[in-house]
XYZ file of C-alpha atoms in Angstrom:
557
model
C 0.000 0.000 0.000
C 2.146 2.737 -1.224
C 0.447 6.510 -0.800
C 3.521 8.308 -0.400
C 2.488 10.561 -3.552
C 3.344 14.192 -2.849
C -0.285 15.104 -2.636
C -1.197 12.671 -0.351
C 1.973 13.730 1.998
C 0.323 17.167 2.167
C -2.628 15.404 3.240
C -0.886 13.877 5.980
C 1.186 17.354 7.493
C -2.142 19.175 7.185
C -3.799 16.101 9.276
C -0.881 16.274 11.867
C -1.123 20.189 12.324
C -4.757 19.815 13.376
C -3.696 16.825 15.979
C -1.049 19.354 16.966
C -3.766 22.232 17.180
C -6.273 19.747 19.459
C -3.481 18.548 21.704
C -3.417 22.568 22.547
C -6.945 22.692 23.101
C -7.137 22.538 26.370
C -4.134 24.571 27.039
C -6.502 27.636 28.853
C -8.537 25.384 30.488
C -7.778 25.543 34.553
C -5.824 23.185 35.772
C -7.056 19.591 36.988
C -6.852 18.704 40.633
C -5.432 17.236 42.746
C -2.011 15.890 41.122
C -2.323 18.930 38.446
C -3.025 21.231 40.961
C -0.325 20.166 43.312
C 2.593 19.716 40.800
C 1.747 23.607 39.300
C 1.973 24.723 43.238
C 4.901 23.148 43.769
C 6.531 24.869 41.079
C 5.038 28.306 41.728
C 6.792 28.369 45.142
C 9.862 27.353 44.012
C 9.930 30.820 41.695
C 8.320 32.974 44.565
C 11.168 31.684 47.133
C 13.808 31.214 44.327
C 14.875 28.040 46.015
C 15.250 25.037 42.962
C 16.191 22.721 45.335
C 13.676 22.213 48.219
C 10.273 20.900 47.021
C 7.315 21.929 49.535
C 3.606 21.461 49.487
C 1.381 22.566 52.029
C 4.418 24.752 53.243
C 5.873 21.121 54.607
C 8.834 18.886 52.562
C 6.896 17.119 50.184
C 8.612 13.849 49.153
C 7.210 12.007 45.762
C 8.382 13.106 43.021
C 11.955 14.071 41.176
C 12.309 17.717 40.240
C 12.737 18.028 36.479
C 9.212 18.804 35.679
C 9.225 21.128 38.496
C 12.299 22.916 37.276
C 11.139 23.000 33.765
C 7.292 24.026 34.928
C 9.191 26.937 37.218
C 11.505 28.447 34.309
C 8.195 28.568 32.392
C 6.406 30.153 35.281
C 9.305 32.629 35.495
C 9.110 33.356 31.113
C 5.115 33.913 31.371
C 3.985 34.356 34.961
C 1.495 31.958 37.222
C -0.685 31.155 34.075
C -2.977 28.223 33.386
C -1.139 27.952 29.910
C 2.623 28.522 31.484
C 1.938 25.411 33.331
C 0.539 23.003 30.632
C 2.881 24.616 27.684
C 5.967 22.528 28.585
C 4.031 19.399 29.104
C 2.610 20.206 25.671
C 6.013 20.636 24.087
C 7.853 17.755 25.360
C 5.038 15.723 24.478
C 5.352 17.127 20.619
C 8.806 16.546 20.754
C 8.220 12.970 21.536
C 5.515 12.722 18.340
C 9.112 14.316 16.322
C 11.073 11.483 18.199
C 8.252 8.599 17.113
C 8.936 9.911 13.493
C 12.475 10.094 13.449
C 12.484 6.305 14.841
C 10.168 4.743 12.649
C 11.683 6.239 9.655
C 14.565 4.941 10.430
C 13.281 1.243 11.288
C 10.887 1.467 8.026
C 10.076 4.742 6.299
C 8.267 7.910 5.845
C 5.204 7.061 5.438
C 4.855 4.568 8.095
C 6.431 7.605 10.609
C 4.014 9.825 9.604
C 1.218 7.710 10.385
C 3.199 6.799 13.844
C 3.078 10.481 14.775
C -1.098 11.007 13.789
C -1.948 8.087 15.621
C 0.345 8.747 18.754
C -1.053 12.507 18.988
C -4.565 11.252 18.198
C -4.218 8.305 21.645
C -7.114 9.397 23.456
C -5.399 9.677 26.756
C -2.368 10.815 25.084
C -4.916 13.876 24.419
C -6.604 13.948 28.082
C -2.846 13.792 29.346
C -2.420 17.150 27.243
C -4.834 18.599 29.517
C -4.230 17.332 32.599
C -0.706 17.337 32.745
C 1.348 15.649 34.961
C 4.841 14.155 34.790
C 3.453 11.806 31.855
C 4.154 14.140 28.854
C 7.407 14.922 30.004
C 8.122 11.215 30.163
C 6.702 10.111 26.955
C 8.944 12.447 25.210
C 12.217 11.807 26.873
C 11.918 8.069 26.534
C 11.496 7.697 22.900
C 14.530 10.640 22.272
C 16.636 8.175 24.499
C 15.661 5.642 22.797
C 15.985 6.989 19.253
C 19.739 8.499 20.253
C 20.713 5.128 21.839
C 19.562 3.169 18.761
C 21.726 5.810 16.951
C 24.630 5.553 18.496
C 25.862 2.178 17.260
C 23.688 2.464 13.708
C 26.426 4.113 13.011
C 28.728 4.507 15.860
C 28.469 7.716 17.252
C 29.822 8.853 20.701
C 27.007 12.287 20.463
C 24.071 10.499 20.088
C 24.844 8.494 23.019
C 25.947 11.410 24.716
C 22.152 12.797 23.885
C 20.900 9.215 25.281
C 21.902 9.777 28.207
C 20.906 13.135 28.783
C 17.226 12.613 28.321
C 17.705 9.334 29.617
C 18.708 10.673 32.923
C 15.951 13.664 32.589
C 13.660 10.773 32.335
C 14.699 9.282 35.575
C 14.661 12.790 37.287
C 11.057 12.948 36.167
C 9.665 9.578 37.048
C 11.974 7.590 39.103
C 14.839 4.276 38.014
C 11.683 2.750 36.309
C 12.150 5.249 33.264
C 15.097 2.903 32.530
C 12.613 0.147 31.787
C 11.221 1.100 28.073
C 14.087 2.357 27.588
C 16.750 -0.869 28.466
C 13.728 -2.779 27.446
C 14.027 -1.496 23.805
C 17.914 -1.514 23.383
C 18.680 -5.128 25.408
C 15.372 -6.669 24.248
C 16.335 -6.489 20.365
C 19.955 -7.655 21.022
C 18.886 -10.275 23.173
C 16.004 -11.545 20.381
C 18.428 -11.201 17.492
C 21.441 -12.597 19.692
C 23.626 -9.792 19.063
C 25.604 -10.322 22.101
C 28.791 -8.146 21.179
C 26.323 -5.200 21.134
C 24.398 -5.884 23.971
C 27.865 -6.344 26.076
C 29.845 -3.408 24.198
C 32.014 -1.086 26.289
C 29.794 1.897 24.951
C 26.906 1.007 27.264
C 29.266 1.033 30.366
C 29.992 4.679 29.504
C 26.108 5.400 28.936
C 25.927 3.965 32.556
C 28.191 6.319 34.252
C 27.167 9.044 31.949
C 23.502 9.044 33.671
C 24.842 8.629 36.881
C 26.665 11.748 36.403
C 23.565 13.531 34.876
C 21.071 12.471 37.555
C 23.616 14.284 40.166
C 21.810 17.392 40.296
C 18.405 15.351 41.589
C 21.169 13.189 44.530
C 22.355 16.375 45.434
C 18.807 18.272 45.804
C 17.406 15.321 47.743
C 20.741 14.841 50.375
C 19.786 18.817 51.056
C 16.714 18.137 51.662
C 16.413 15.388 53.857
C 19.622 12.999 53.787
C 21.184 15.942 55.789
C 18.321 16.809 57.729
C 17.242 13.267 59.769
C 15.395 15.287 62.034
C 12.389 15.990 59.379
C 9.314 14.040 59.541
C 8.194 12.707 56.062
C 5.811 9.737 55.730
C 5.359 10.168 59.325
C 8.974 8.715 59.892
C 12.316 10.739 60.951
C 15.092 10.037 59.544
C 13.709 9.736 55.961
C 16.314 9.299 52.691
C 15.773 11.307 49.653
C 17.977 9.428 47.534
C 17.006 6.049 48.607
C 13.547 7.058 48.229
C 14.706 8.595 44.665
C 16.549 5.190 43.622
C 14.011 2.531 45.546
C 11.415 3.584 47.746
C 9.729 5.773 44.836
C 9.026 3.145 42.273
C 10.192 -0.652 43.311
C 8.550 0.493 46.882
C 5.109 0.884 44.793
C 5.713 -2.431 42.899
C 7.045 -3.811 45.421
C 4.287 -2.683 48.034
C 6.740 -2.181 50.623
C 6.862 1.827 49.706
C 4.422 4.295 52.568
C 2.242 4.485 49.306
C 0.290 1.240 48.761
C -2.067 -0.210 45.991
C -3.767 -3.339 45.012
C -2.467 -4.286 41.631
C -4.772 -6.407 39.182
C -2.945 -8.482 35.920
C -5.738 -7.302 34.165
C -6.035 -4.028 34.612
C -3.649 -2.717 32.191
C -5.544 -4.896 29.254
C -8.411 -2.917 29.564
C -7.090 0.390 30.420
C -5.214 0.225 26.963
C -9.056 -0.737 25.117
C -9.501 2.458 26.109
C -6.580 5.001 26.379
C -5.406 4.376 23.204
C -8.960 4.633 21.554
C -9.598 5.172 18.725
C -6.564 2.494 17.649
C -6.325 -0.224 20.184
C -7.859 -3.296 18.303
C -5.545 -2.077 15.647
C -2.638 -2.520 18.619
C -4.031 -5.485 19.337
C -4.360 -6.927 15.974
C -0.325 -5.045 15.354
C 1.105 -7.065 17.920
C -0.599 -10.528 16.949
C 0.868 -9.716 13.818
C 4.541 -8.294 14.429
C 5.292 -11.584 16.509
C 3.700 -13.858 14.138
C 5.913 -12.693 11.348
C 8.848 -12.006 13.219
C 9.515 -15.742 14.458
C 9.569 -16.387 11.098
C 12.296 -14.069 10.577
C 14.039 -12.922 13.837
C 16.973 -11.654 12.668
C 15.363 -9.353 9.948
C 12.708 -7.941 12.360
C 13.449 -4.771 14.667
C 11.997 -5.917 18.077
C 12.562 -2.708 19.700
C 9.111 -1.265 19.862
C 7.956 -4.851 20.851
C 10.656 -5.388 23.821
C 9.694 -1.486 24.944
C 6.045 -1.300 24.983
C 5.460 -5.085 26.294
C 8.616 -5.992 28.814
C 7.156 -2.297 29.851
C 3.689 -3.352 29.872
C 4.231 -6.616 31.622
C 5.737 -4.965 34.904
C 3.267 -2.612 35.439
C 0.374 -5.145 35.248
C 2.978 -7.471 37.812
C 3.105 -4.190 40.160
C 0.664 -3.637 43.039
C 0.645 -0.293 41.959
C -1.411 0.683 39.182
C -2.748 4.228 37.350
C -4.344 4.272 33.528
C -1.730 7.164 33.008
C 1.482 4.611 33.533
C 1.075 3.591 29.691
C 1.614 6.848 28.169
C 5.100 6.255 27.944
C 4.969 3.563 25.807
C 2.624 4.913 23.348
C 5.250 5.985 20.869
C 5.907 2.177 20.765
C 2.376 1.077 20.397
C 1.854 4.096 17.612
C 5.005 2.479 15.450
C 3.467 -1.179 15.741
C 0.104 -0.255 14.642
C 1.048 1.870 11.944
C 3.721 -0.584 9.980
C 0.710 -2.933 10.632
C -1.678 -1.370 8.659
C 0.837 -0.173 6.302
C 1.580 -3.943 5.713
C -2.043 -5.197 5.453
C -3.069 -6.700 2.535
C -5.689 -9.200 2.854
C -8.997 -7.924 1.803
C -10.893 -9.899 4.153
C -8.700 -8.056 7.160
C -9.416 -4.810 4.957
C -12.804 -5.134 5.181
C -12.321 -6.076 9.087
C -10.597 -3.098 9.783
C -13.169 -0.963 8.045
C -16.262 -2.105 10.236
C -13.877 -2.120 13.327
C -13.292 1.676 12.546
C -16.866 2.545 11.700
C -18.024 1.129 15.083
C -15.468 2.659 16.827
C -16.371 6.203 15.055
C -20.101 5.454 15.906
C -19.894 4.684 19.762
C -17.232 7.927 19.979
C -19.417 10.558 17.994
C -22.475 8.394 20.227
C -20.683 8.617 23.371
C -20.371 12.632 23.628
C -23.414 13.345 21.828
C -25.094 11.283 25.329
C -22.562 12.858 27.151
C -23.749 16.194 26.093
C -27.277 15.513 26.262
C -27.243 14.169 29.943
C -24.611 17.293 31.152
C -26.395 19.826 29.283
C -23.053 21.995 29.188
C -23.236 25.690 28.365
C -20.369 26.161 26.433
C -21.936 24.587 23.558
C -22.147 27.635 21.331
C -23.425 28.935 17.693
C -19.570 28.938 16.320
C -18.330 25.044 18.369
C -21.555 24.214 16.137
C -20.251 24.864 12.771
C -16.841 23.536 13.825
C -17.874 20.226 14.484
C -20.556 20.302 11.655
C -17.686 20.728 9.230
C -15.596 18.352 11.246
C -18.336 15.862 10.688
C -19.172 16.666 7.172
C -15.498 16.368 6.362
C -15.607 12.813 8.164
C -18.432 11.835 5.655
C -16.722 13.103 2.637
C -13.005 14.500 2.746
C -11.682 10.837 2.885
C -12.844 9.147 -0.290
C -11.204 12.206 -2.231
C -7.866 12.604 -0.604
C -7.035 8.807 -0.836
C -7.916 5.791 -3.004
C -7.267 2.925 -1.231
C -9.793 1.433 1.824
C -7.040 1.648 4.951
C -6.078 4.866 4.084
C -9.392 6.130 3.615
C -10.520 4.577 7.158
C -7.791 5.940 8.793
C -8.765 9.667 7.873
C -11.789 8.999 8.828
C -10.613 7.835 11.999
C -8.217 10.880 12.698
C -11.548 13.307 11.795
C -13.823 11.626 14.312
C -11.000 11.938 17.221
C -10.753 15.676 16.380
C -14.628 15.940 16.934
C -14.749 14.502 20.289
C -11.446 15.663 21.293
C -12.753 18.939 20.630
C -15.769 19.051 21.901
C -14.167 17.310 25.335
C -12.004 20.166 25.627
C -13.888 23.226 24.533
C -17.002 22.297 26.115
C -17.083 19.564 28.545
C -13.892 19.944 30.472
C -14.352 24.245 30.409
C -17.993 23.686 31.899
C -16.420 20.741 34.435
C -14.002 22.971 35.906
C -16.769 25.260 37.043
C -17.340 22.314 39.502
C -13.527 22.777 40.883
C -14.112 25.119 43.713
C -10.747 25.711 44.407
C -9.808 27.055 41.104
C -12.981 29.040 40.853
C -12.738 30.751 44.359
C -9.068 31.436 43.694
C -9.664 33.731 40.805
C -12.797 35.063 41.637
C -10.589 36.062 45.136
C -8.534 37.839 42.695
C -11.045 39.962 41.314
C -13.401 40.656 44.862
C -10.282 41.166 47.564
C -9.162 44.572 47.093
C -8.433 45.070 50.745
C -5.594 42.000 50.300
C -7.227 40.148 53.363
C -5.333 37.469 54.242
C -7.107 34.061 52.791
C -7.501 31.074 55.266
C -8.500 27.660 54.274
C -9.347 24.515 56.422
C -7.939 22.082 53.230
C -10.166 19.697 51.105
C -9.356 18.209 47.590
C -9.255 21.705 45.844
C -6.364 23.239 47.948
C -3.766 23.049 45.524
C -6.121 24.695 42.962
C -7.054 27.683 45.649
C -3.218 27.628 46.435
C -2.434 27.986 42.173
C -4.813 30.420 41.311
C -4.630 32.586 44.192
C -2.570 35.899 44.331
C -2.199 36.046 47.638
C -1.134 33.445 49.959
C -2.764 30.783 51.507
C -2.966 30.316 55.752
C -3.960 26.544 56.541
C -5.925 26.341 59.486
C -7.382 22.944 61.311
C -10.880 21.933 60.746
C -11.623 22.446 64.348
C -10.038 25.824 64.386
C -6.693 25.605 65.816
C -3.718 26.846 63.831
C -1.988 30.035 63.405
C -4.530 32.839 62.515
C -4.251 36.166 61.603
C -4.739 38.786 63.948
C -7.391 40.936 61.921
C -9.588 40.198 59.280
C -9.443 37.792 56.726
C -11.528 36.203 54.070
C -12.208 31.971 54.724
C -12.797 29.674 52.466
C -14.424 26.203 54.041
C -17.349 23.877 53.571
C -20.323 25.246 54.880
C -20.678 22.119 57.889
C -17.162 23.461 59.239
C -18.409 27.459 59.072
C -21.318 26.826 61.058
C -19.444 24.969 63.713
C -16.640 27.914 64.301
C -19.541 30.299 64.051
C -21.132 27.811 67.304
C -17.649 28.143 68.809
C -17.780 32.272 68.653
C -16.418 33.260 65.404
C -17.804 36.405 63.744
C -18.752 34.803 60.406
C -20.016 36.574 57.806
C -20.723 34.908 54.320
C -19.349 36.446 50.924
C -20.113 34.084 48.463
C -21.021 30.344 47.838
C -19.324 28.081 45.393
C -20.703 24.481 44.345
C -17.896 22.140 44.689
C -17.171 18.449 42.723
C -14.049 16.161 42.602
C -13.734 16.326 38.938
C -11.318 14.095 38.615
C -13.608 11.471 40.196
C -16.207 11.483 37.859
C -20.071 9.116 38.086
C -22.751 8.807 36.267
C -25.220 10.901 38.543
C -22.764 14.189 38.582
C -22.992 13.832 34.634
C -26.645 13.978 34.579
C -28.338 16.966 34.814
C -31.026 16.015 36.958
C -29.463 14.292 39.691
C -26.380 16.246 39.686
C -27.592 18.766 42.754
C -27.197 15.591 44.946
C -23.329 14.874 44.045
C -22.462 18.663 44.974
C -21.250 19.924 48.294
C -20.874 23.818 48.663
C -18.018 25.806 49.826
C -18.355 29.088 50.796
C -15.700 32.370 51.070
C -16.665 34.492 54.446
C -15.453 37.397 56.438
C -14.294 36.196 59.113
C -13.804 39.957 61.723
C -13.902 38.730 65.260
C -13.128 35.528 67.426
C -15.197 35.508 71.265
């Protein structure tokens, strides 16, 4: 199936620019809580104390996480100020610069074409997408694991002492963003196609001794932060222990201690759970994966040594851990999307029976149907506000393109599918972004109170908080800072008047205790990262809120 006509490759950068343009969809929308929330917190008072090596949360060490996101989320913070959009921007870009990595790799392993339909289907992953608004330490990830593993596989095809050099800088960035298991796609790839193909002279070559000491020596800045911190301070209390190490936390603790379940932070692993996590992260593509996979390994035994089993080894050695650890979140597989984008597209570059022609065109159609089905209920049960005159005519061309645009850019079935495909993920994606997750965040009190605080506290009254799921939002958005205090009242107060923000149970029972309460405003509050059924409807939604309310507080009895 050969569509590499010049036409047809203009086709292809125009459909890659608009999966570019929806990946920044959600880049104004506020920022998702908790993790979101906490992570762009984090990072703001870094810049506001100028201190790049302490990491503090709640105004306490805070011990979870390396720092590189958190540097690169700060220098952005000091470029464009504490933005919604200075936070998510880097996420955004290292995540593109993985989709350039994806490309550059599978054009090497097989060719253009087959990289350009790597990239569309990597930034068309559905949670790949989500991930773009709700960044975390995932996009960073994805994109520093496929450049290290592109630059390693480049370093001995030909030789070349820079490209290793480049491996293990982004191989070590990697580790400072997620932890020693980043090494796992990316050793996974390398060792797992040397192994397969028994090219034991490369797999035991001196060069990967050097790439060993070279990421020791880059992941120094992240041992030094963390002996600072705590390996030098015994006396702090973290996990409710003294005498807490960063670095062993960095190196064990923070990754085997999850799979492990030996870590303070516990889970209850299932072997499934990855299996159908992937059925629907990678929508609209994973029965393609699936059917990829079955395919690549059926082939391949037939001819091991002419097969590259690096996206194989990364994705499933990779894939196979995580569903063995007890510790398990649907965002752990982002990482090895660029993998899982480079099998399924060789795969249906390759295809050529018509009976699995014809099998991949129903598969797609159903898949298109239950998508465009799924937020057309989704929008009919919310009933969001944001759907507007011009989001209309958007998606109506969207949709009308979906119909039509296909059978005249291309003239073969897969081809023709897969545009089809791409157009249905940029409706939904769109309308996710644009209108659901805009009229969602309404729901995130935190976020809402902070920057309506902004706008209603010209008097710069100090702002007290009791904590709750949205504190890391109020603490974000907020221009001025944030006083914790105790549910039951205790904590350092200020001495005149201030503004608090609490649940409305809590209020009345200071106001019992003598407090001077006087309500400003009330705000309905959700965990929207926790989403069910009865929030998204309409009708039964009022039952799944709690309110918050801001109130003067001017006197205590």
């Amino acid at each position: 199936m050969d569509q590499a006509t010049p036409n047809y490759t203009k086709w292809l950068y125009l459909f890659i620019g608009i999966a570019v343009f929806v990946n920044f969809s959600g880049l104004f929308v506020p920022i998702i809580g908790p993790d979101g929330t906490l992570y762009a917190s984090i990072a703001k008072t870094m810049v506001q104390h100028n201190n790049y090596v302490d990491l503090f949360a709640f105004g306490t060490d805070w011990l979870d996480k390396p720092h590189f996101p958190f540097w690169v989320t700060a220098l952005s913070f000091k470029l464009f100020g504490f933005k919604t959009w200075a936070y998510k921007l880097p996420g955004i870009l290292f995540m593109l610069m993985g989709a350039y990595y994806t490309y550059l790799f599978a054009k090497n392993l097989y060719n253009k074409q087959i990289a350009l339909w790597s990239v569309l289907i990597l930034l068309t992953a559905q949670h790949i997408l989500l991930s773009n608004n709700d960044v975390r330490a995932e996009p960073y990830l994805t994109g520093l694991i496929i450049a290290s593993v592109y630059h390693f596989y480049k370093s001995y095809t030909p030789n070349n002492f820079w490209h290793l050099l480049i491996g293990c800088i982004f191989a070590a960035c990697a580790i400072m963003t997620k932890g020693m298991f980043a090494l796992i796609p990316i050793g996974g790839a390398i060792a797992g196609h040397f192994m397969i193909t028994r090219q034991w002279k490369q797999l035991l070559n001196w060069r990967w001794l050097i790439a060993a000491i070279l990421t020791v020596m880059f992941i120094l800045p992240e041992i030094y932060c963390l002996r600072q911190q705590f390996d030098l301070h015994p006396e702090k209390l973290v996990f409710d222990k003294h005498n807490v190490s960063g670095i062993k936390w960095f190196l064990w603790d923070s990754q085997f201690g999850r799979f492990f379940n030996t870590g303070p932070i516990k889970g209850s692993g299932d072997p499934t759970f990855f299996v159908h996590t992937t059925l629907w992260a990678f929508l609209p593509w994973s029965l393609l994966l699936f059917a990829g996979i079955y395919q690549f390994i059926k082939k391949g035994i037939k001819n091991v040594q002419g097969t590259e089993w690096y996206c194989l080894c990364g994705s499933v050695i990779t894939f196979l851990l995580f569903s063995a650890s007890k510790f398990q979140l649907p965002h752990y597989l982002n990482i090895i999307f660029p993998f899982f984008a480079i099998i399924t597209a060789q795969y249906l570059y390759n295809v050529k029976s018509e009976k699995n022609i014809r099998a991949i065109r129903i598969t797609q159609i159903i898949i298109i149907v239950l998508m465009l089905a799924a937020i057309s209920i989704l929008q009919y049960f919310f009933q969001s506000g944001y759907f507007n005159v011009l989001m209309g005519i958007i998606l109506a061309i969207l949709f009308i393109a979906l119909l039509f645009l296909p059978q005249a850019i291309a003239d073969s079935p897969i081809p023709r599918t897969i545009f089809r495909t791409l157009l249905a993920t940029f409706i939904v994606n769109l309308y996710l972004t644009t209108v659901f997750f805009t009229a969602l965040m309404h729901y995130q009190a935190g976020s809402e109170i902070g920057m309506w605080l902004n706008q209603n506290n010209p008097q710069k009254l100090p702002i007290v908080q009791t904590g709750d799921d949205n504190v890391w939002a109020l603490e974000f958005y907020s221009n001025e800072p944030i006083i914790y205090m105790n549910p039951d009242g205790t904590g350092p107060l200020p001495n005149g008047p201030f503004l608090l923000y609490t649940p409305i149970p809590i209020a009345d029972g200071l106001a019992a205790k003598g407090w001077h309460i006087q309500v400003v405003k009330t705000f309905p509050r959700y965990w929207v990262s926790r989403l069910k059924p009865a929030f998204l409807n309409k009708a039964t939604r009022e039952k799944e809120l709690t309110t918050v309310e801001v109130a003067l507080v001017t006197k205590y009895n």
